[in-house]
């Protein structure tokens, strides 16, 4: 009896060891298309770049639009095109990491392919799994895609500036998510206005401090 | 979905085991894919036949079992079967705090070689 996903699991473990040795905190950022992954990365960079050195791996079906956006801010950024593939795999991260000087990186953010199904099955060797749900997508998503909500450490609820335009119910969302995953940290925020962003930044800073100060 | 990559992994497992056992040919590959894995049989079979060409697995029979999704409710303790695509909750009391007992497993159960 041999697990079909074992090859990915093994590679993810090797990645985790490499990132651990190099003292890099790695975020696997997952969401639907357009939920605000790239906006979230850009705002995080702006808030953290003075204190930590940051790099980004961008996964996309095609094009390098997102990687170019990151590079325009002077942050090293590697684009992986999955060529139609619906998720990133650990081996792709291994390859991309080879193009980064990990000795010089404290914080690596990986933008996964926009998809709430497949990335749930493929770990990459990350330290933290962050899921973004945006308000226009609706508060029923955890019921439709339970596994990605179960497997996340942080849930960012983005685009709260649009709450009034929708029937999105934050309380209902929190109830459902916490019953699926009692340990998840939920942070409502807006990448547009910056509301709520501080809470995410102080949460991730705590983790970054542990990694950077450890020697 | 990503059936191509998954089928590649299945084939690698089969070929690996065939080589380890110095087998000439693989006759049968038995895969278990829980109801909630979302694996699509037709596309698994299509890639399997395609990728097996010219290897020791060519012509092998592929069987795919789908164990049902069973959840155990944390509030009422009852075990029940839920269909794929159905809301992930206890059908008896609607509680969402359920433990998944089966339905997500995905492995090569056995292969037959000669
Ligand atoms: N109103 C509002 N719009 C936002 C917010 N965050 C992002 N957007 C907008 O949402 C759109 C998609 O944002 P991106 O950051 O490109 O989303 P993404 O998830 O990276 O998208 P893909 O990589 O294409 O899947 C853009 O038009 C953003 O300006 C927010 O907090 N509020
Ligand atoms: Mg993007
Ligand atoms: Zn129950």
CSV table of C-alpha atoms and ligand atoms in Angstrom, one decimal:
chain,number,residue,atom,x,y,z
A,1,UNK,CA,0.0,0.0,0.0
A,2,UNK,CA,1.7,3.2,-1.2
A,3,UNK,CA,0.3,6.7,-0.9
A,4,UNK,CA,-0.1,8.4,-4.3
A,5,UNK,CA,0.8,11.8,-2.8
A,6,UNK,CA,3.8,10.5,-0.9
A,7,UNK,CA,6.4,11.7,-3.5
A,8,UNK,CA,5.1,15.3,-2.9
A,9,UNK,CA,5.1,14.8,0.9
A,10,UNK,CA,8.7,13.7,0.9
A,11,UNK,CA,9.8,16.6,-1.2
A,12,UNK,CA,7.9,19.0,1.0
A,13,UNK,CA,9.7,17.6,4.0
A,14,UNK,CA,13.0,18.2,2.3
A,15,UNK,CA,12.0,21.7,1.5
A,16,UNK,CA,11.0,22.3,5.1
A,17,UNK,CA,14.4,21.1,6.3
A,18,UNK,CA,16.2,23.4,3.8
A,19,UNK,CA,14.1,26.4,4.9
A,20,UNK,CA,14.7,25.5,8.5
A,21,UNK,CA,18.4,25.3,8.0
A,22,UNK,CA,18.5,28.6,6.2
A,23,UNK,CA,16.1,30.2,8.8
A,24,UNK,CA,13.5,31.2,6.4
A,25,UNK,CA,9.8,31.6,7.4
A,26,UNK,CA,7.7,30.4,4.5
A,27,UNK,CA,4.1,31.3,3.9
A,28,UNK,CA,1.9,29.3,1.4
A,29,UNK,CA,-0.7,31.8,0.3
A,30,UNK,CA,-3.9,30.2,-1.1
A,31,UNK,CA,-7.1,31.7,-2.4
A,32,UNK,CA,-9.5,31.8,-5.3
A,33,UNK,CA,-8.6,33.8,-8.4
A,34,UNK,CA,-8.8,37.6,-7.7
A,35,UNK,CA,-9.3,37.2,-3.9
A,36,UNK,CA,-6.4,39.6,-3.4
A,37,UNK,CA,-3.3,37.5,-3.0
A,38,UNK,CA,-1.0,39.8,-4.8
A,39,UNK,CA,-2.4,42.9,-3.1
A,40,UNK,CA,-1.9,41.2,0.2
A,41,UNK,CA,1.7,40.4,-0.6
A,42,UNK,CA,2.4,43.9,-1.7
A,43,UNK,CA,1.0,45.4,1.5
A,44,UNK,CA,2.9,42.9,3.6
A,45,UNK,CA,6.1,43.8,1.9
A,46,UNK,CA,5.5,47.5,2.5
A,47,UNK,CA,5.0,46.8,6.2
A,48,UNK,CA,7.8,44.4,6.7
A,49,UNK,CA,10.6,45.3,4.3
A,50,UNK,CA,12.5,47.7,6.6
A,51,UNK,CA,12.9,44.9,9.2
A,52,UNK,CA,13.2,41.7,7.2
A,53,UNK,CA,14.5,40.6,3.8
A,54,UNK,CA,11.6,39.2,1.7
A,55,UNK,CA,11.4,37.1,-1.4
A,56,UNK,CA,8.3,35.9,-3.4
A,57,UNK,CA,7.5,32.9,-5.5
A,58,UNK,CA,4.6,33.4,-7.8
A,59,UNK,CA,2.6,30.5,-9.1
A,60,UNK,CA,0.4,31.1,-12.0
A,61,UNK,CA,-1.2,29.1,-14.8
A,62,UNK,CA,0.5,31.4,-17.3
A,63,UNK,CA,2.1,34.8,-17.6
A,64,UNK,CA,4.4,36.6,-15.2
A,65,UNK,CA,2.2,39.6,-14.5
A,66,UNK,CA,2.3,39.1,-10.7
A,67,UNK,CA,6.0,38.5,-10.5
A,68,UNK,CA,6.6,41.7,-12.4
A,69,UNK,CA,4.5,43.6,-10.0
A,70,UNK,CA,6.6,42.4,-7.1
A,71,UNK,CA,9.9,43.0,-8.9
A,72,UNK,CA,8.8,46.6,-9.5
A,73,UNK,CA,9.0,47.1,-5.8
A,74,UNK,CA,12.6,45.8,-5.7
A,75,UNK,CA,11.8,42.5,-4.1
A,76,UNK,CA,13.3,39.3,-5.6
A,77,UNK,CA,10.5,37.3,-7.2
A,78,UNK,CA,10.5,34.0,-9.1
A,79,UNK,CA,7.6,33.1,-11.4
A,80,UNK,CA,6.5,29.5,-11.8
A,81,UNK,CA,4.1,28.9,-14.6
A,82,UNK,CA,2.3,25.6,-14.0
A,83,UNK,CA,1.2,25.5,-17.7
A,84,UNK,CA,-2.4,24.8,-16.8
A,85,UNK,CA,-1.6,23.0,-13.6
A,86,UNK,CA,-4.1,23.8,-10.8
A,87,UNK,CA,-1.7,23.9,-7.9
A,88,UNK,CA,2.0,24.2,-7.0
A,89,UNK,CA,3.9,21.2,-6.0
A,90,UNK,CA,6.9,20.8,-3.6
A,91,UNK,CA,9.3,20.0,-6.5
A,92,UNK,CA,8.4,23.3,-8.2
A,93,UNK,CA,9.2,25.2,-5.0
A,94,UNK,CA,12.5,23.3,-4.7
A,95,UNK,CA,13.5,24.4,-8.2
A,96,UNK,CA,12.4,28.0,-7.7
A,97,UNK,CA,14.2,28.2,-4.4
A,98,UNK,CA,17.4,27.3,-6.3
A,99,UNK,CA,17.2,30.7,-7.9
A,100,UNK,CA,17.1,32.6,-4.6
A,101,UNK,CA,19.9,33.3,-2.2
A,102,UNK,CA,18.2,31.8,0.8
A,103,UNK,CA,21.0,32.9,3.2
A,104,UNK,CA,19.8,36.4,2.5
A,105,UNK,CA,16.1,35.7,2.9
A,106,UNK,CA,14.1,35.9,6.2
A,107,UNK,CA,10.6,35.7,4.8
A,108,UNK,CA,9.5,33.8,1.7
A,109,UNK,CA,5.9,34.3,0.5
A,110,UNK,CA,4.6,31.8,-2.1
A,111,UNK,CA,1.5,32.8,-4.0
A,112,UNK,CA,-0.2,29.6,-4.9
A,113,UNK,CA,-2.4,29.1,-8.0
A,114,UNK,CA,-5.9,30.6,-7.6
A,115,UNK,CA,-7.9,27.6,-6.6
A,116,UNK,CA,-9.7,26.4,-3.4
A,117,UNK,CA,-9.5,22.7,-4.1
A,118,UNK,CA,-6.2,21.3,-5.3
A,119,UNK,CA,-3.7,23.3,-3.2
A,120,UNK,CA,-5.2,21.7,-0.1
A,121,UNK,CA,-3.7,18.4,-1.0
A,122,UNK,CA,-0.2,19.5,-1.9
A,123,UNK,CA,2.0,20.8,0.9
A,124,UNK,CA,5.1,22.7,-0.2
A,125,UNK,CA,7.3,22.7,2.9
A,126,UNK,CA,5.8,25.9,4.3
A,127,UNK,CA,5.9,27.1,7.9
A,128,UNK,CA,2.5,28.7,7.8
A,129,UNK,CA,-0.6,28.1,5.6
A,130,UNK,CA,-2.5,31.3,4.9
A,131,UNK,CA,-5.9,31.3,3.2
A,132,UNK,CA,-7.6,34.4,1.8
A,133,UNK,CA,-11.3,34.5,1.4
A,134,UNK,CA,-12.7,37.8,0.0
A,135,UNK,CA,-16.0,39.2,0.9
A,136,UNK,CA,-17.6,39.2,-2.6
A,137,UNK,CA,-17.0,35.4,-2.8
A,138,UNK,CA,-19.6,34.9,0.0
A,139,UNK,CA,-19.6,33.4,3.5
A,140,UNK,CA,-20.7,29.9,2.3
A,141,UNK,CA,-17.3,29.0,0.9
A,142,UNK,CA,-16.1,27.0,4.0
A,143,UNK,CA,-19.0,24.6,3.5
A,144,UNK,CA,-18.2,24.1,-0.1
A,145,UNK,CA,-14.4,23.8,0.3
A,146,UNK,CA,-14.0,22.4,3.8
A,147,UNK,CA,-10.5,20.9,3.3
A,148,UNK,CA,-8.6,24.1,2.5
A,149,UNK,CA,-10.3,25.8,5.5
A,150,UNK,CA,-9.5,22.8,7.8
A,151,UNK,CA,-5.8,22.8,6.7
A,152,UNK,CA,-5.1,26.6,7.1
A,153,UNK,CA,-3.3,28.3,10.1
A,154,UNK,CA,-4.6,31.7,9.2
A,155,UNK,CA,-7.7,32.9,7.4
A,156,UNK,CA,-7.6,36.4,6.0
A,157,UNK,CA,-11.0,37.8,5.2
A,158,UNK,CA,-10.2,40.4,2.6
A,159,UNK,CA,-12.1,43.2,1.0
A,160,UNK,CA,-14.0,44.1,4.2
A,161,UNK,CA,-14.5,47.6,2.7
A,162,UNK,CA,-17.1,45.9,0.5
A,163,UNK,CA,-19.1,44.4,3.4
A,164,UNK,CA,-21.9,46.9,3.1
A,165,UNK,CA,-22.5,46.0,-0.6
A,166,UNK,CA,-23.1,42.3,0.1
A,167,UNK,CA,-25.0,40.0,2.5
A,168,UNK,CA,-21.7,38.6,3.8
A,169,UNK,CA,-22.2,37.7,7.5
A,170,UNK,CA,-18.9,37.8,9.4
A,171,UNK,CA,-20.3,36.1,12.4
A,172,UNK,CA,-21.8,33.2,10.4
A,173,UNK,CA,-18.5,32.8,8.6
A,174,UNK,CA,-16.5,32.7,11.9
A,175,UNK,CA,-18.9,30.2,13.4
A,176,UNK,CA,-18.5,27.8,10.5
A,177,UNK,CA,-14.8,28.2,10.1
A,178,UNK,CA,-14.1,27.7,13.8
A,179,UNK,CA,-16.2,24.6,13.9
A,180,UNK,CA,-14.2,23.2,11.0
A,181,UNK,CA,-10.9,24.3,12.4
A,182,UNK,CA,-10.9,25.6,16.0
A,183,UNK,CA,-7.2,26.6,15.9
A,184,UNK,CA,-7.3,28.9,12.9
A,185,UNK,CA,-6.5,32.6,13.4
A,186,UNK,CA,-9.1,34.7,11.6
A,187,UNK,CA,-8.2,38.2,10.5
A,188,UNK,CA,-10.7,40.4,8.6
A,189,UNK,CA,-9.0,43.2,6.7
A,190,UNK,CA,-8.9,45.3,3.6
A,191,UNK,CA,-5.9,45.4,1.3
A,192,UNK,CA,-7.5,48.5,-0.3
A,193,UNK,CA,-7.9,50.7,2.8
A,194,UNK,CA,-5.4,48.9,5.1
A,195,UNK,CA,-8.1,48.4,7.8
A,196,UNK,CA,-7.2,45.4,10.0
A,197,UNK,CA,-3.8,44.9,8.4
A,198,UNK,CA,-1.9,45.6,11.6
A,199,UNK,CA,-3.3,42.5,13.3
A,200,UNK,CA,-1.9,40.3,10.5
A,201,UNK,CA,1.5,42.1,10.6
A,202,UNK,CA,1.9,41.7,14.4
A,203,UNK,CA,0.9,38.0,14.1
A,204,UNK,CA,3.5,37.2,11.4
A,205,UNK,CA,6.1,39.4,13.1
A,206,UNK,CA,5.9,37.3,16.2
A,207,UNK,CA,6.8,34.3,14.1
A,208,UNK,CA,9.5,36.1,12.1
A,209,UNK,CA,11.2,37.2,15.3
A,210,UNK,CA,11.5,33.6,16.5
A,211,UNK,CA,13.2,32.7,13.2
A,212,UNK,CA,15.4,35.7,12.8
A,213,UNK,CA,16.6,35.9,16.4
A,214,UNK,CA,17.3,32.2,16.7
A,215,UNK,CA,21.0,31.5,16.2
B,1,UNK,CA,-8.0,18.6,-12.0
B,2,UNK,CA,-4.5,17.2,-11.8
B,3,UNK,CA,-5.1,13.5,-12.9
B,4,UNK,CA,-2.1,13.5,-15.2
B,5,UNK,CA,0.4,14.0,-12.3
B,6,UNK,CA,-1.5,11.6,-10.1
B,7,UNK,CA,-1.5,8.9,-12.8
B,8,UNK,CA,2.3,9.5,-13.2
B,9,UNK,CA,2.7,8.8,-9.5
B,10,UNK,CA,0.6,5.7,-9.7
B,11,UNK,CA,2.7,4.4,-12.6
B,12,UNK,CA,5.9,5.2,-10.8
B,13,UNK,CA,4.8,3.2,-7.8
B,14,UNK,CA,3.8,0.2,-10.0
B,15,UNK,CA,7.0,0.3,-12.0
B,16,UNK,CA,9.1,0.7,-8.9
B,17,UNK,CA,7.6,-2.4,-7.3
B,18,UNK,CA,7.8,-4.4,-10.5
B,19,UNK,CA,11.5,-3.6,-10.8
B,20,UNK,CA,12.1,-4.4,-7.1
B,21,UNK,CA,10.5,-7.8,-7.6
B,22,UNK,CA,12.3,-8.3,-10.9
B,23,UNK,CA,8.9,-8.7,-12.6
B,24,UNK,CA,8.6,-8.7,-16.4
B,25,UNK,CA,5.2,-7.3,-16.6
B,26,UNK,CA,2.5,-5.7,-14.4
B,27,UNK,CA,-0.9,-7.4,-14.9
B,28,UNK,CA,-3.1,-5.5,-12.5
B,29,UNK,CA,-2.9,-2.3,-10.5
B,30,UNK,CA,-5.5,-1.7,-7.7
B,31,UNK,CA,-6.0,1.9,-6.6
B,32,UNK,CA,-8.1,3.1,-3.7
B,33,UNK,CA,-9.4,6.7,-4.0
B,34,UNK,CA,-11.8,7.9,-1.4
B,35,UNK,CA,-15.0,9.5,-2.5
B,36,UNK,CA,-13.8,12.9,-1.4
B,37,UNK,CA,-10.6,12.9,-3.4
B,38,UNK,CA,-12.5,14.1,-6.4
B,39,UNK,CA,-10.5,11.8,-8.6
B,40,UNK,CA,-12.2,11.3,-12.0
B,41,UNK,CA,-12.0,7.6,-13.1
B,42,UNK,CA,-12.2,8.2,-16.8
B,43,UNK,CA,-9.3,10.6,-16.9
B,44,UNK,CA,-7.2,8.4,-14.6
B,45,UNK,CA,-7.8,5.5,-17.0
B,46,UNK,CA,-7.1,7.6,-20.0
B,47,UNK,CA,-3.7,8.8,-18.7
B,48,UNK,CA,-3.0,5.3,-17.3
B,49,UNK,CA,-3.3,3.7,-20.8
B,50,UNK,CA,-1.5,6.5,-22.4
B,51,UNK,CA,1.5,6.7,-20.0
B,52,UNK,CA,1.8,2.9,-19.7
B,53,UNK,CA,2.7,2.5,-23.4
B,54,UNK,CA,6.1,1.0,-23.9
B,55,UNK,CA,6.5,0.2,-20.1
B,56,UNK,CA,6.1,-2.9,-18.1
B,57,UNK,CA,2.7,-1.7,-17.1
B,58,UNK,CA,1.3,-1.6,-20.7
B,59,UNK,CA,-1.9,-3.5,-21.0
B,60,UNK,CA,-2.3,-3.8,-17.2
B,61,UNK,CA,-5.8,-3.8,-15.8
B,62,UNK,CA,-6.6,-0.7,-13.6
B,63,UNK,CA,-9.2,-1.1,-10.8
B,64,UNK,CA,-10.3,2.0,-8.8
B,65,UNK,CA,-12.1,1.5,-5.5
B,66,UNK,CA,-14.0,4.5,-3.9
B,67,UNK,CA,-14.5,4.0,-0.2
B,68,UNK,CA,-17.4,6.3,1.0
B,69,UNK,CA,-16.9,9.4,3.1
B,70,UNK,CA,-17.7,8.6,6.7
B,71,UNK,CA,-17.8,11.3,9.4
B,72,UNK,CA,-18.1,10.9,13.1
B,73,UNK,CA,-19.9,13.7,14.8
B,74,UNK,CA,-18.2,15.3,17.8
B,75,UNK,CA,-21.4,16.4,19.4
B,76,UNK,CA,-23.7,13.3,19.0
B,77,UNK,CA,-21.0,10.7,18.4
B,78,UNK,CA,-22.9,9.1,15.5
B,79,UNK,CA,-21.0,7.9,12.4
B,80,UNK,CA,-22.7,8.6,9.1
B,81,UNK,CA,-22.0,8.5,5.4
B,82,UNK,CA,-21.9,11.8,3.5
B,83,UNK,CA,-21.9,12.1,-0.2
B,84,UNK,CA,-19.2,14.0,-2.1
B,85,UNK,CA,-20.3,17.6,-2.7
B,86,UNK,CA,-22.7,17.4,0.2
B,87,UNK,CA,-22.2,19.9,3.1
B,88,UNK,CA,-19.6,18.6,5.4
B,89,UNK,CA,-21.7,18.2,8.6
B,90,UNK,CA,-23.4,15.5,10.7
B,91,UNK,CA,-26.6,14.5,8.8
B,92,UNK,CA,-28.2,13.7,12.1
B,93,UNK,CA,-27.7,16.8,14.2
B,94,UNK,CA,-26.2,19.3,11.6
B,95,UNK,CA,-23.1,19.8,13.8
B,96,UNK,CA,-20.1,20.9,11.7
B,97,UNK,CA,-17.6,19.6,14.1
B,98,UNK,CA,-17.1,16.2,12.6
B,99,UNK,CA,-14.1,13.9,12.3
B,100,UNK,CA,-13.4,12.4,8.9
B,101,UNK,CA,-12.9,8.6,9.3
B,102,UNK,CA,-12.6,7.8,5.6
B,103,UNK,CA,-13.1,9.3,2.2
B,104,UNK,CA,-9.8,11.1,1.6
B,105,UNK,CA,-7.5,8.1,1.3
B,106,UNK,CA,-5.6,7.8,-2.0
B,107,UNK,CA,-3.1,4.9,-2.4
B,108,UNK,CA,-2.0,2.1,-4.6
B,109,UNK,CA,-3.4,-0.9,-2.7
B,110,UNK,CA,-1.7,-3.7,-4.6
B,111,UNK,CA,-0.2,-4.7,-7.9
B,112,UNK,CA,-0.1,-8.1,-9.6
B,113,UNK,CA,3.0,-9.0,-11.5
B,114,UNK,CA,4.4,-11.8,-13.6
C,1,LIG,N1,-12.4,46.7,-2.8
C,1,LIG,C1,-11.3,45.9,-2.6
C,1,LIG,N2,-10.6,45.5,-3.7
C,1,LIG,C2,-9.5,44.7,-3.5
C,1,LIG,C3,-9.0,44.5,-2.2
C,1,LIG,N3,-7.9,43.7,-2.3
C,1,LIG,C4,-7.7,43.5,-3.6
C,1,LIG,N4,-8.7,44.1,-4.4
C,1,LIG,C5,-8.8,44.1,-5.8
C,1,LIG,O1,-9.1,42.8,-6.3
C,1,LIG,C6,-8.6,42.6,-7.5
C,1,LIG,C7,-7.7,41.3,-7.5
C,1,LIG,O2,-6.6,41.5,-6.6
C,1,LIG,P1,-5.3,40.7,-6.8
C,1,LIG,O3,-4.4,41.1,-5.6
C,1,LIG,O4,-4.7,40.8,-8.1
C,1,LIG,O5,-5.8,39.3,-6.5
C,1,LIG,P2,-5.1,37.9,-6.7
C,1,LIG,O6,-5.7,36.9,-5.8
C,1,LIG,O7,-3.6,38.0,-6.7
C,1,LIG,O8,-5.5,37.5,-8.2
C,1,LIG,P3,-4.9,36.4,-9.2
C,1,LIG,O9,-3.4,36.3,-9.0
C,1,LIG,O10,-5.3,36.9,-10.6
C,1,LIG,O11,-5.6,35.1,-8.9
C,1,LIG,C8,-7.8,43.8,-7.9
C,1,LIG,O12,-8.6,44.6,-8.7
C,1,LIG,C9,-7.5,44.5,-6.5
C,1,LIG,O13,-7.4,45.9,-6.6
C,1,LIG,C10,-9.7,45.0,-1.1
C,1,LIG,O14,-9.4,44.9,0.1
C,1,LIG,N5,-10.8,45.8,-1.4
C,2,LIG,MG1,-2.1,37.4,-8.0
C,3,LIG,ZN1,-24.3,14.8,15.2
